[in-house]
Each structure stands twice: as structure tokens, then as C-alpha cells.
Amino acid sequence: INKQHQSWTDDLPLCQMCGVGTAPNCVYGPDGKGTQSHTNEDGHLRFRGEDGCFLYGVFNGYDGSRVASFASQCLTAELLLGQLNSSHTDNDVRRILTQAFDVVEKSYFETIDDALAEKANLSNYLPPHNENVSFHHSSQSQKVQDRLKELEQEVSGGATAVVALILNNKLYIANVGTNRALLCKSSSDGQNQVLQIGRPHSTDNEDELQRLAALGVDSARVRQAGQIAGQSSTRRLGDYPVKFNYNEIDLLSAAKTRPIIAEPEIHGSQSLDSVTGFLLLMSEGLINALESAHGPEQANQEIVAMVAAELAQQSSLEAAAQSVVDRIKRLHHDVYVSGRQRATYCSRHEDMTLLIRTLNYTLADGALTPTQGGRIYPVSVPYSNSTLTNGTNTASTLEEGTPTPGQSPTATLQSTNTQTQSSSSSSGDGSLFRQRGSQAAQPDETGRVPPYVDFSQFYRLWGSDHSDGQSTQGGLGPQ
């Protein structure tokens, strides 16, 4: 890792309006005991720059943490060394963000140049597998093979990244891969609007599949495989084998040019003037753990409800973020142990990272309190992928998320959500957002559904002891 970046980024002030919670990966044994299967590969950053500039990021590393940690340091150096200032337009900012990711990618590959050269050189010493058996058994050959293994480790691995930049009180999100950004806005009547910014670059993202198809890749096969070289992301940082030897990877071999790219998709700017609420950056492992436990339909609303509840009672942002991660970890584990329908999806989880950045939350007695006494009724602009919307693709972008004048925020709840609302709870795993049979919300004549999330029970249960196991069904996850 570039030493000058390292020392320089160490001196940057951390942002105080931000808290981060983490948990390492975990595999459960038959007895429900968890063991960590590799060192934590997630990364994050949260800096306050000059000139009212803030930078946040969550990185999901895989096959090692080298790319994630390199990317977080290099990105910081590319964005907070005076490259950004308050006179920049939206287009300037988008250009600078895109450029920064490009530099990160190129600089990372420069750092593994020597290892790649040595690897190529050493490979020449090894005879083809079928001849010269005596050489194979010699200690010399063993040394070469051990060193090749080491080098292989050094040059493999990659990361996905979601980065938030606040400049002039405007929010920009740059995304590469499968992490998630949520913006939660509270309105004066206690309603919350939950906005997922952008869509994951994954094997079921229509736009990404089209991008791959245009390069000659069989996108139907990619969708069916659900993974490319072990990861579900179609954009990533690093990952030498996938970037440079893609013609040797069956799914990608037909591509005319490099199919897996590191170019960020940039959303914004979105003005934060008069916005009260919080921004969440979540690593893929955190999202997957919650969605595995409760189904994907209400994951965004659930995490916002948890964050709001924790902010209402924790003394620091760090404690609130950690508390939410711990709850998701416990919830995931409880579903596994319950042996219920979703348990099969919950035998393991990856590293989890949650970054919370509050927006105009008021501080009282050193504790953070949400407006309106902490009663949170999230109203979501649902993240909808093609499966929810019968073939039409309504990516939830920033623009769509803002209700048109005269329309209540609840009206942005799309009717496409109705068909999946209750599917996650059919297994009876006390999901927070269970539809109650006959009370299931029906769309009105405009095709819209009234808000159906009632948090009164959530707050009743909140104070009670989770460990007593006596809580009524419909409590905080399966007991």
C-alpha cells in the first residue's frame, strides 16, 4: 500500500456525525455455534475534508482484504487532497469521482506488477504435468510451487465499494458492485421516506446484463449462474484474473472487451438542505444476512426501523451502529437455529459493515434522539428488481424517490410491492412486517397501497428482554 497515502490519510479528521458497526463472517455448526472462516475483509472510511466536504465508504473485500484497504486509502487521497471544492458543479464532481475510481484501479494493479512478473517467470521453471516426474519430487520444485501459491494469493482478490460524498450539503453516491446506500428522510408528521439510491451491479440487474450482452456475453447464462468467478457482482475493483484473463473464464470468454469493470455508477446530486434523517451505507454481507433471515421484501424498511430505534436509545452513534449489526447477527442466527423454512438460507453469513451518517439529528443530553419522539413509520420507495415488477424495470433512482407536489410521501409506495409483501412471513418466522390476513392492504383505485407498517408492537417489545423467549409471535424476528 502506497506509504505516502497511508501517512497522509491517517492525519485526516474522522467525521463525528458518523458511526460504524461491524461483525466478522461466521459459519454455524450443527449445534448452532459459529466459527469465523477467514479474517474480516470489509473496509470503511469516514472523513471530514476541507470546505464542507465529507467522504464515506463501505468496501466488501473478497479473497483477502488487500484491495479493500488499498481502495479506501487511495480513494481518500484522490478525493480529499484538495481535488474537490465548493465551486464545483455536479458534472465536475461526477467527473472527479469517476476519475478517482479509475486511478484506484490502475494504481492497485501497479502494486501487484512485481508479483505478476515473478509469477510468470517462475511458471517457466515448472515442467508440464506429464513429464520429468523426478523434478516434480525434488525440493527445488516444491519451493517453486510454494512460492507460486504465495504469489497467487498476492495477486488475487477484489472488492466492491459504495461511496458517499457530501459537498455543499449535496449528496453524491458512487457505487461499484453490490453494497447498498439508503437515505431515510423524516417528515414533520413522523413519516419516514426510505430511498434506496441506485441498484446493485449484480447478475440480475437488467442494465448490467444488457451491457454484458452488448460485449458478446451470453447474459441469460450469467443470470442463471448468479455468480461470475465466485462473486455476484458485475462491477468490482481489482480481481486480476477476472479483469485480465476473462477469456479463460467460461461465462466471459466470448466478451469482445473487458466485461467486469471498475467504473462507478454515480447518483446525485441530491440536496440535503432541510433534510432530517440519516444515510446508511451497508456492505453486501449485512444486506444478505438480513434478506436471508427475513426475505428481501422489507429489508430496507426493517433496517431503517432498527436504526431509528437504536438512535433513540444509544448514547453514541458508534454504539447505535454496532447495536444494529449485533441485532442482525442475532436475528440471522436465530432463524438458523429455529430450523424453520428460511433456516436453510442462514447457515453462514459474510463480514458485515453498517455506516450511519446522521443528517440534522438533534443531540439531547449527549444522546441522539429522532424527531417526533422516535415514532418511526417508514414509508418506502421500494427497491424493485425485475422479479417484482413483471418485466418492467423501475430502478429506484433519486429522482423517482421524491413525491411530486401535492402527493403524500405514502403515495410513492408502488403497488408492485403488494404481491410479495407477505411471502417472507408465510413460514411463520415472526417477521416485523407481517401482513395480517384479512387486513392485508388492497390497492385503491389509483393502484396505490396505504402504508401498512405499524410499529406500535415493535416499540412495545423493544423494551422487553429479548432473551426470555416469551415474547409473542410477531416480535423482533423469531424467538
Short mmCIF file of C-alpha atoms in Angstrom, two decimals:
data_model
loop_
_atom_site.label_atom_id
_atom_site.label_comp_id
_atom_site.label_asym_id
_atom_site.label_seq_id
_atom_site.Cartn_x
_atom_site.Cartn_y
_atom_site.Cartn_z
CA ILE A 1 0.00 0.00 0.00
CA ASN A 2 1.30 3.38 -1.00
CA LYS A 3 3.13 4.74 2.05
CA GLN A 4 2.51 8.40 1.30
CA HIS A 5 -1.25 7.76 1.07
CA GLN A 6 -1.17 5.85 4.32
CA SER A 7 0.54 8.51 6.42
CA TRP A 8 -1.48 11.29 4.88
CA THR A 9 -4.91 9.73 5.35
CA ASP A 10 -4.03 8.88 8.97
CA ASP A 11 -3.98 12.61 9.77
CA LEU A 12 -7.43 13.38 8.40
CA PRO A 13 -10.11 14.19 10.95
CA LEU A 14 -12.75 11.47 11.30
CA CYS A 15 -16.33 12.63 10.88
CA GLN A 16 -18.10 12.87 14.24
CA MET A 17 -21.63 12.64 12.77
CA CYS A 18 -20.99 9.08 11.76
CA GLY A 19 -20.97 5.67 13.45
CA VAL A 20 -19.80 2.30 12.13
CA GLY A 21 -20.74 -1.21 13.30
CA THR A 22 -19.06 -4.40 12.11
CA ALA A 23 -19.18 -8.17 12.57
CA PRO A 24 -16.89 -10.81 11.07
CA ASN A 25 -18.08 -13.67 8.86
CA CYS A 26 -19.47 -16.75 10.53
CA VAL A 27 -20.28 -20.38 9.71
CA TYR A 28 -22.64 -22.23 12.08
CA GLY A 29 -22.02 -25.79 13.10
CA PRO A 30 -24.87 -28.32 13.63
CA ASP A 31 -25.07 -27.15 17.27
CA GLY A 32 -25.60 -23.54 16.18
CA LYS A 33 -22.15 -22.44 17.36
CA GLY A 34 -20.45 -20.02 14.99
CA THR A 35 -16.87 -20.04 13.77
CA GLN A 36 -15.12 -17.39 11.68
CA SER A 37 -13.84 -18.85 8.40
CA HIS A 38 -11.47 -16.06 7.29
CA THR A 39 -10.18 -12.71 8.55
CA ASN A 40 -12.55 -9.77 8.13
CA GLU A 41 -12.32 -8.42 4.56
CA ASP A 42 -14.71 -5.46 4.76
CA GLY A 43 -13.37 -1.92 4.96
CA HIS A 44 -14.80 1.56 5.52
CA LEU A 45 -13.86 5.22 5.60
CA ARG A 46 -15.41 8.34 7.16
CA PHE A 47 -13.51 11.59 6.84
CA ARG A 48 -14.24 15.26 7.13
CA GLY A 49 -12.33 17.17 4.47
CA GLU A 50 -11.88 20.91 3.96
CA ASP A 51 -14.54 23.24 2.63
CA GLY A 52 -17.62 21.43 3.97
CA CYS A 53 -16.65 18.19 2.25
CA PHE A 54 -17.31 14.75 3.77
CA LEU A 55 -16.35 11.34 2.43
CA TYR A 56 -17.76 7.95 3.49
CA GLY A 57 -17.33 4.49 2.06
CA VAL A 58 -18.05 0.83 2.71
CA PHE A 59 -15.96 -1.81 0.94
CA ASN A 60 -16.69 -5.51 0.63
CA GLY A 61 -13.41 -7.33 0.03
CA TYR A 62 -13.14 -10.95 -1.06
CA ASP A 63 -10.24 -13.43 -1.38
CA GLY A 64 -8.32 -11.23 1.05
CA SER A 65 -8.61 -7.63 2.26
CA ARG A 66 -5.79 -6.08 0.21
CA VAL A 67 -7.96 -4.47 -2.45
CA ALA A 68 -10.50 -3.11 0.05
CA SER A 69 -7.85 -1.47 2.23
CA PHE A 70 -5.86 -0.16 -0.75
CA ALA A 71 -9.02 1.27 -2.29
CA SER A 72 -10.15 3.05 0.86
CA GLN A 73 -6.78 4.77 1.28
CA CYS A 74 -6.18 5.57 -2.35
CA LEU A 75 -9.72 6.92 -2.88
CA THR A 76 -9.34 9.21 0.10
CA ALA A 77 -6.07 10.57 -1.27
CA GLU A 78 -7.66 11.03 -4.71
CA LEU A 79 -10.68 12.94 -3.35
CA LEU A 80 -9.64 14.81 -0.20
CA LEU A 81 -6.22 16.18 -1.19
CA GLY A 82 -7.82 19.38 -2.42
CA GLN A 83 -9.32 17.94 -5.63
CA LEU A 84 -12.83 18.99 -4.57
CA ASN A 85 -14.02 22.46 -3.66
CA SER A 86 -17.32 24.25 -3.19
CA SER A 87 -17.19 25.92 -6.60
CA HIS A 88 -17.52 22.57 -8.40
CA THR A 89 -20.68 21.79 -10.37
CA ASP A 90 -22.46 18.42 -10.31
CA ASN A 91 -20.70 17.49 -13.55
CA ASP A 92 -17.30 18.38 -12.08
CA VAL A 93 -17.96 16.24 -9.03
CA ARG A 94 -19.13 13.28 -11.11
CA ARG A 95 -16.04 13.56 -13.31
CA ILE A 96 -13.71 13.75 -10.30
CA LEU A 97 -15.39 10.73 -8.65
CA THR A 98 -15.17 8.65 -11.84
CA GLN A 99 -11.54 9.62 -12.28
CA ALA A 100 -10.71 8.71 -8.68
CA PHE A 101 -12.03 5.17 -9.14
CA ASP A 102 -10.03 4.85 -12.34
CA VAL A 103 -6.85 5.87 -10.53
CA VAL A 104 -7.57 3.41 -7.70
CA GLU A 105 -7.98 0.55 -10.15
CA LYS A 106 -4.83 1.38 -12.16
CA SER A 107 -2.71 2.08 -9.06
CA TYR A 108 -3.78 -1.18 -7.46
CA PHE A 109 -2.67 -3.19 -10.49
CA GLU A 110 0.65 -1.33 -10.42
CA THR A 111 1.18 -2.58 -6.85
CA ILE A 112 0.98 -6.22 -7.99
CA ASP A 113 3.17 -5.76 -11.10
CA ASP A 114 6.27 -7.25 -9.49
CA ALA A 115 4.40 -10.25 -8.13
CA LEU A 116 2.88 -10.90 -11.57
CA ALA A 117 6.29 -10.72 -13.23
CA GLU A 118 7.82 -13.11 -10.72
CA LYS A 119 4.87 -15.45 -11.15
CA ALA A 120 5.25 -15.54 -14.93
CA ASN A 121 8.98 -16.09 -14.55
CA LEU A 122 8.64 -18.95 -12.05
CA SER A 123 5.98 -20.72 -14.10
CA ASN A 124 8.67 -21.32 -16.73
CA TYR A 125 10.60 -23.48 -14.28
CA LEU A 126 7.79 -25.96 -13.82
CA PRO A 127 7.73 -28.73 -16.44
CA PRO A 128 4.40 -29.77 -17.94
CA HIS A 129 2.46 -32.09 -15.63
CA ASN A 130 3.08 -35.30 -17.57
CA GLU A 131 6.88 -35.43 -17.80
CA ASN A 132 10.03 -35.29 -15.70
CA VAL A 133 8.50 -36.80 -12.60
CA SER A 134 11.83 -36.76 -10.79
CA PHE A 135 11.94 -32.95 -10.96
CA HIS A 136 8.45 -32.79 -9.50
CA HIS A 137 9.58 -34.62 -6.41
CA SER A 138 12.66 -32.53 -5.85
CA SER A 139 12.69 -29.95 -3.11
CA GLN A 140 13.52 -27.36 -5.75
CA SER A 141 10.20 -27.96 -7.47
CA GLN A 142 8.38 -27.89 -4.15
CA LYS A 143 9.91 -24.48 -3.35
CA VAL A 144 8.82 -23.11 -6.70
CA GLN A 145 5.30 -24.40 -6.20
CA ASP A 146 5.06 -22.94 -2.69
CA ARG A 147 6.27 -19.57 -3.90
CA LEU A 148 3.76 -19.67 -6.77
CA LYS A 149 0.97 -20.30 -4.25
CA GLU A 150 2.10 -17.27 -2.25
CA LEU A 151 2.20 -15.10 -5.35
CA GLU A 152 -1.19 -16.36 -6.47
CA GLN A 153 -2.59 -15.16 -3.17
CA GLU A 154 -0.88 -11.81 -3.54
CA VAL A 155 -2.37 -11.06 -6.96
CA SER A 156 -5.89 -12.39 -6.42
CA GLY A 157 -8.76 -10.77 -4.60
CA GLY A 158 -11.00 -7.81 -5.25
CA ALA A 159 -13.58 -5.54 -3.66
CA THR A 160 -16.88 -3.79 -4.26
CA ALA A 161 -17.45 -0.25 -2.98
CA VAL A 162 -20.22 2.19 -2.18
CA VAL A 163 -19.02 5.74 -1.55
CA ALA A 164 -20.95 8.78 -0.36
CA LEU A 165 -19.65 12.29 -0.84
CA ILE A 166 -21.27 15.34 0.72
CA LEU A 167 -20.21 18.69 -0.77
CA ASN A 168 -22.08 21.99 -0.39
CA ASN A 169 -24.66 20.00 1.55
CA LYS A 170 -25.41 17.94 -1.56
CA LEU A 171 -25.15 14.15 -1.59
CA TYR A 172 -23.45 12.10 -4.29
CA ILE A 173 -23.33 8.30 -4.26
CA ALA A 174 -20.76 6.39 -6.32
CA ASN A 175 -21.28 2.64 -6.49
CA VAL A 176 -19.26 -0.25 -7.86
CA GLY A 177 -20.88 -3.62 -7.17
CA THR A 178 -23.28 -4.98 -4.60
CA ASN A 179 -23.21 -2.83 -1.45
CA ARG A 180 -26.17 -0.53 -0.72
CA ALA A 181 -26.92 3.10 0.11
CA LEU A 182 -30.19 4.12 1.80
CA LEU A 183 -31.35 7.65 2.51
CA CYS A 184 -34.01 7.96 5.18
CA LYS A 185 -35.88 11.28 5.36
CA SER A 186 -38.22 12.03 8.24
CA SER A 187 -41.01 14.49 7.59
CA SER A 188 -42.58 16.69 10.27
CA ASP A 189 -45.56 14.35 10.70
CA GLY A 190 -43.31 11.49 11.76
CA GLN A 191 -43.47 9.66 8.45
CA ASN A 192 -40.20 8.34 7.06
CA GLN A 193 -39.40 8.03 3.42
CA VAL A 194 -36.82 5.36 2.67
CA LEU A 195 -34.91 5.77 -0.53
CA GLN A 196 -32.55 3.18 -1.96
CA ILE A 197 -30.06 5.05 -4.10
CA GLY A 198 -29.10 3.08 -7.17
CA ARG A 199 -29.24 -0.64 -7.78
CA PRO A 200 -26.63 -3.30 -7.16
CA HIS A 201 -24.40 -4.28 -10.08
CA SER A 202 -25.34 -7.92 -9.82
CA THR A 203 -26.17 -10.78 -12.16
CA ASP A 204 -29.89 -9.91 -12.06
CA ASN A 205 -29.52 -6.20 -12.88
CA GLU A 206 -31.14 -5.74 -16.32
CA ASP A 207 -28.95 -2.80 -17.33
CA GLU A 208 -25.80 -4.72 -16.45
CA LEU A 209 -26.97 -7.81 -18.32
CA GLN A 210 -27.61 -5.61 -21.36
CA ARG A 211 -24.14 -4.10 -21.01
CA LEU A 212 -22.63 -7.60 -20.96
CA ALA A 213 -24.77 -8.80 -23.86
CA ALA A 214 -23.54 -5.88 -25.97
CA LEU A 215 -20.00 -7.21 -25.46
CA GLY A 216 -20.98 -10.66 -26.72
CA VAL A 217 -21.51 -12.34 -23.34
CA ASP A 218 -24.48 -14.75 -23.03
CA SER A 219 -26.41 -12.76 -20.42
CA ALA A 220 -29.06 -15.46 -19.89
CA ARG A 221 -26.32 -17.81 -18.72
CA VAL A 222 -24.89 -15.13 -16.43
CA ARG A 223 -28.31 -14.54 -14.87
CA GLN A 224 -28.79 -18.27 -14.39
CA ALA A 225 -25.32 -18.77 -12.89
CA GLY A 226 -25.93 -15.95 -10.38
CA GLN A 227 -22.16 -15.59 -9.97
CA ILE A 228 -19.10 -14.75 -12.01
CA ALA A 229 -15.90 -16.34 -10.70
CA GLY A 230 -17.39 -16.75 -7.23
CA GLN A 231 -18.96 -13.28 -6.81
CA SER A 232 -22.39 -11.94 -7.73
CA SER A 233 -21.04 -8.52 -8.78
CA THR A 234 -20.70 -7.41 -12.40
CA ARG A 235 -18.51 -4.43 -11.43
CA ARG A 236 -15.57 -4.67 -9.00
CA LEU A 237 -12.23 -3.19 -8.06
CA GLY A 238 -9.13 -5.33 -8.52
CA ASP A 239 -9.65 -9.05 -9.23
CA TYR A 240 -6.79 -9.59 -11.64
CA PRO A 241 -7.88 -12.99 -13.04
CA VAL A 242 -11.33 -11.66 -13.97
CA LYS A 243 -10.01 -8.39 -15.43
CA PHE A 244 -7.06 -9.73 -17.41
CA ASN A 245 -7.80 -13.40 -18.05
CA TYR A 246 -11.54 -13.17 -18.63
CA ASN A 247 -11.16 -15.07 -21.90
CA GLU A 248 -10.24 -18.11 -19.79
CA ILE A 249 -13.46 -17.85 -17.74
CA ASP A 250 -16.20 -19.86 -19.38
CA LEU A 251 -19.04 -17.36 -18.81
CA LEU A 252 -16.99 -14.40 -20.06
CA SER A 253 -14.83 -15.98 -22.76
CA ALA A 254 -16.92 -14.58 -25.62
CA ALA A 255 -16.53 -10.95 -24.50
CA LYS A 256 -15.02 -8.52 -27.03
CA THR A 257 -13.50 -6.29 -24.32
CA ARG A 258 -13.12 -6.45 -20.54
CA PRO A 259 -16.64 -7.27 -19.27
CA ILE A 260 -16.21 -6.77 -15.50
CA ILE A 261 -15.42 -3.10 -14.94
CA ALA A 262 -14.48 -0.80 -12.06
CA GLU A 263 -16.35 2.23 -13.34
CA PRO A 264 -18.71 3.65 -10.70
CA GLU A 265 -22.35 4.47 -11.33
CA ILE A 266 -22.90 7.92 -9.84
CA HIS A 267 -26.18 9.22 -8.47
CA GLY A 268 -26.72 12.82 -7.49
CA SER A 269 -26.58 15.37 -6.50
CA GLN A 270 -29.44 15.31 -4.06
CA SER A 271 -29.80 18.39 -1.89
CA LEU A 272 -29.66 17.76 1.87
CA ASP A 273 -30.94 21.24 2.76
CA SER A 274 -33.72 20.87 5.33
CA VAL A 275 -33.41 17.07 5.26
CA THR A 276 -33.69 15.42 8.67
CA GLY A 277 -32.85 11.74 8.88
CA PHE A 278 -29.85 9.56 8.14
CA LEU A 279 -27.79 7.97 5.42
CA LEU A 280 -26.90 4.27 5.64
CA LEU A 281 -24.08 2.50 3.79
CA MET A 282 -24.30 -1.29 4.09
CA SER A 283 -21.93 -3.99 2.98
CA GLU A 284 -23.23 -6.86 0.89
CA GLY A 285 -22.74 -9.24 3.83
CA LEU A 286 -25.07 -7.20 6.06
CA ILE A 287 -27.81 -6.97 3.41
CA ASN A 288 -27.54 -10.69 2.61
CA ALA A 289 -27.74 -11.69 6.28
CA LEU A 290 -30.96 -9.71 6.80
CA GLU A 291 -32.50 -10.82 3.50
CA SER A 292 -31.60 -14.46 4.16
CA ALA A 293 -33.30 -14.30 7.54
CA HIS A 294 -36.46 -12.40 6.60
CA GLY A 295 -36.73 -12.37 2.81
CA PRO A 296 -35.81 -9.36 0.69
CA GLU A 297 -39.19 -7.60 0.53
CA GLN A 298 -38.94 -5.42 3.62
CA ALA A 299 -35.21 -5.42 4.29
CA ASN A 300 -34.80 -1.68 3.72
CA GLN A 301 -37.71 -0.77 5.99
CA GLU A 302 -36.53 -3.19 8.66
CA ILE A 303 -33.04 -1.82 8.82
CA VAL A 304 -34.32 1.75 8.97
CA ALA A 305 -36.66 0.79 11.82
CA MET A 306 -33.78 -0.81 13.71
CA VAL A 307 -31.51 2.18 13.17
CA ALA A 308 -34.22 4.61 14.32
CA ALA A 309 -34.91 2.54 17.43
CA GLU A 310 -31.22 2.31 18.32
CA LEU A 311 -30.59 6.02 17.70
CA ALA A 312 -33.45 6.75 20.10
CA GLN A 313 -31.76 4.97 22.98
CA GLN A 314 -27.99 4.63 22.45
CA SER A 315 -25.59 7.20 23.83
CA SER A 316 -23.35 7.31 20.76
CA LEU A 317 -23.59 6.77 17.02
CA GLU A 318 -20.91 4.11 17.21
CA ALA A 319 -22.93 2.19 19.81
CA ALA A 320 -26.11 2.54 17.72
CA ALA A 321 -24.43 1.21 14.56
CA GLN A 322 -22.83 -1.69 16.43
CA SER A 323 -26.13 -2.50 18.11
CA VAL A 324 -27.94 -2.77 14.77
CA VAL A 325 -25.25 -5.07 13.38
CA ASP A 326 -25.43 -7.23 16.51
CA ARG A 327 -29.21 -7.46 16.17
CA ILE A 328 -28.98 -8.57 12.55
CA LYS A 329 -26.34 -11.12 13.51
CA ARG A 330 -28.58 -12.46 16.29
CA LEU A 331 -31.67 -12.47 14.08
CA HIS A 332 -29.79 -14.40 11.35
CA HIS A 333 -28.52 -16.91 13.93
CA ASP A 334 -31.98 -17.35 15.47
CA VAL A 335 -33.52 -18.18 12.10
CA TYR A 336 -30.83 -20.81 11.54
CA VAL A 337 -31.37 -22.39 14.96
CA SER A 338 -35.17 -22.28 14.59
CA GLY A 339 -34.99 -24.87 11.79
CA ARG A 340 -37.85 -23.05 10.08
CA GLN A 341 -38.32 -22.66 6.37
CA ARG A 342 -35.70 -19.94 5.92
CA ALA A 343 -33.12 -21.70 8.09
CA THR A 344 -31.54 -23.33 5.03
CA TYR A 345 -30.54 -19.86 3.76
CA CYS A 346 -28.92 -18.96 7.09
CA SER A 347 -26.15 -21.50 7.66
CA ARG A 348 -23.48 -18.79 7.30
CA HIS A 349 -23.02 -15.08 6.75
CA GLU A 350 -20.22 -12.91 5.37
CA ASP A 351 -18.50 -9.93 7.02
CA MET A 352 -20.99 -7.19 7.91
CA THR A 353 -20.47 -3.42 7.98
CA LEU A 354 -23.02 -0.67 8.65
CA LEU A 355 -22.16 3.03 8.44
CA ILE A 356 -24.70 5.54 9.77
CA ARG A 357 -24.38 9.25 8.96
CA THR A 358 -27.00 11.40 10.68
CA LEU A 359 -28.48 14.41 8.91
CA ASN A 360 -29.64 17.22 11.21
CA TYR A 361 -30.48 14.84 14.04
CA THR A 362 -30.68 16.79 17.28
CA LEU A 363 -28.42 15.90 20.18
CA ALA A 364 -30.05 15.88 23.62
CA ASP A 365 -28.12 15.04 26.80
CA GLY A 366 -25.40 13.56 24.66
CA ALA A 367 -27.88 11.05 23.31
CA LEU A 368 -29.23 11.16 19.78
CA THR A 369 -32.97 11.47 19.56
CA PRO A 370 -35.03 11.22 16.40
CA THR A 371 -37.62 13.90 15.83
CA GLN A 372 -41.22 13.21 16.81
CA GLY A 373 -40.37 11.23 19.91
CA GLY A 374 -38.83 8.48 17.90
CA ARG A 375 -42.03 7.08 16.43
CA ILE A 376 -40.87 5.98 13.03
CA TYR A 377 -43.24 4.85 10.32
CA PRO A 378 -41.04 4.12 7.35
CA VAL A 379 -42.71 4.64 4.03
CA SER A 380 -40.61 3.18 1.33
CA VAL A 381 -39.98 3.72 -2.30
CA PRO A 382 -39.43 0.01 -2.72
CA TYR A 383 -36.29 -1.27 -4.31
CA SER A 384 -37.80 -3.25 -7.12
CA ASN A 385 -35.92 -5.53 -9.39
CA SER A 386 -37.36 -7.18 -12.46
CA THR A 387 -38.89 -10.02 -10.48
CA LEU A 388 -41.20 -7.69 -8.60
CA THR A 389 -42.36 -5.60 -11.47
CA ASN A 390 -43.46 -8.03 -14.14
CA GLY A 391 -40.70 -7.32 -16.58
CA THR A 392 -40.73 -3.55 -16.31
CA ASN A 393 -37.69 -2.22 -14.63
CA THR A 394 -38.16 0.63 -12.22
CA ALA A 395 -34.78 1.13 -10.64
CA SER A 396 -35.30 3.29 -7.61
CA THR A 397 -33.30 6.34 -8.53
CA LEU A 398 -33.02 9.58 -6.66
CA GLU A 399 -35.41 11.38 -8.94
CA GLU A 400 -38.25 8.87 -8.68
CA GLY A 401 -37.99 8.85 -4.94
CA THR A 402 -39.23 12.38 -4.46
CA PRO A 403 -43.01 12.63 -4.35
CA THR A 404 -44.47 15.11 -6.81
CA PRO A 405 -46.04 18.18 -5.21
CA GLY A 406 -49.45 17.51 -3.74
CA GLN A 407 -48.73 13.83 -3.43
CA SER A 408 -48.19 12.48 0.06
CA PRO A 409 -44.95 10.58 0.62
CA THR A 410 -47.00 7.44 1.18
CA ALA A 411 -48.22 7.66 -2.38
CA THR A 412 -44.79 6.71 -3.65
CA LEU A 413 -45.27 3.20 -2.28
CA GLN A 414 -45.70 1.32 -5.51
CA SER A 415 -48.43 -1.24 -5.89
CA THR A 416 -45.89 -3.70 -7.29
CA ASN A 417 -44.91 -4.35 -3.72
CA THR A 418 -48.21 -5.98 -2.81
CA GLN A 419 -47.62 -9.32 -4.45
CA THR A 420 -44.56 -10.01 -2.30
CA GLN A 421 -45.45 -8.38 0.97
CA SER A 422 -46.44 -11.48 2.82
CA SER A 423 -44.30 -14.10 1.16
CA SER A 424 -41.49 -13.80 3.68
CA SER A 425 -43.80 -14.37 6.60
CA SER A 426 -45.65 -17.43 5.35
CA SER A 427 -43.10 -19.55 7.19
CA GLY A 428 -44.30 -18.04 10.44
CA ASP A 429 -40.93 -16.59 11.40
CA GLY A 430 -42.33 -13.70 13.46
CA SER A 431 -41.40 -11.06 10.91
CA LEU A 432 -41.84 -7.46 11.97
CA PHE A 433 -43.84 -6.62 8.92
CA ARG A 434 -46.32 -9.48 8.83
CA GLN A 435 -49.45 -8.88 6.82
CA ARG A 436 -52.41 -9.85 8.98
CA GLY A 437 -54.65 -11.91 6.72
CA SER A 438 -57.88 -10.06 6.11
CA GLN A 439 -56.29 -6.74 6.95
CA ALA A 440 -53.88 -7.05 4.04
CA ALA A 441 -53.79 -3.71 2.29
CA GLN A 442 -55.59 -3.62 -1.04
CA PRO A 443 -54.59 -1.08 -3.68
CA ASP A 444 -57.08 1.78 -4.05
CA GLU A 445 -58.38 2.93 -7.42
CA THR A 446 -55.06 4.63 -8.21
CA GLY A 447 -53.27 1.31 -7.70
CA ARG A 448 -51.60 2.55 -4.54
CA VAL A 449 -51.39 0.80 -1.20
CA PRO A 450 -51.90 2.58 2.12
CA PRO A 451 -48.94 2.32 4.47
CA TYR A 452 -49.20 -0.98 6.27
CA VAL A 453 -46.33 -0.94 8.73
CA ASP A 454 -47.47 -0.42 12.32
CA PHE A 455 -44.61 -0.04 14.72
CA SER A 456 -46.57 0.03 17.98
CA GLN A 457 -45.76 -3.60 18.70
CA PHE A 458 -42.15 -3.06 17.72
CA TYR A 459 -41.80 -0.35 20.34
CA ARG A 460 -43.71 -2.37 22.97
CA LEU A 461 -41.37 -5.28 22.52
CA TRP A 462 -38.36 -3.08 22.25
CA GLY A 463 -38.06 -2.54 25.96
CA SER A 464 -38.63 -6.16 26.90
CA ASP A 465 -35.82 -8.61 27.36
CA HIS A 466 -35.08 -10.45 24.08
CA SER A 467 -33.54 -13.38 25.88
CA ASP A 468 -36.60 -14.55 27.79
CA GLY A 469 -38.07 -16.24 24.73
CA GLN A 470 -41.60 -15.47 25.97
CA SER A 471 -42.26 -12.66 23.56
CA THR A 472 -45.39 -13.06 21.43
CA GLN A 473 -45.10 -14.14 17.84
CA GLY A 474 -44.67 -11.17 15.57
CA GLY A 475 -41.87 -9.94 17.77
CA LEU A 476 -38.37 -8.98 16.75
CA GLY A 477 -37.60 -11.89 14.48
CA PRO A 478 -38.05 -15.50 15.57
CA GLN A 479 -37.59 -16.02 19.28
#
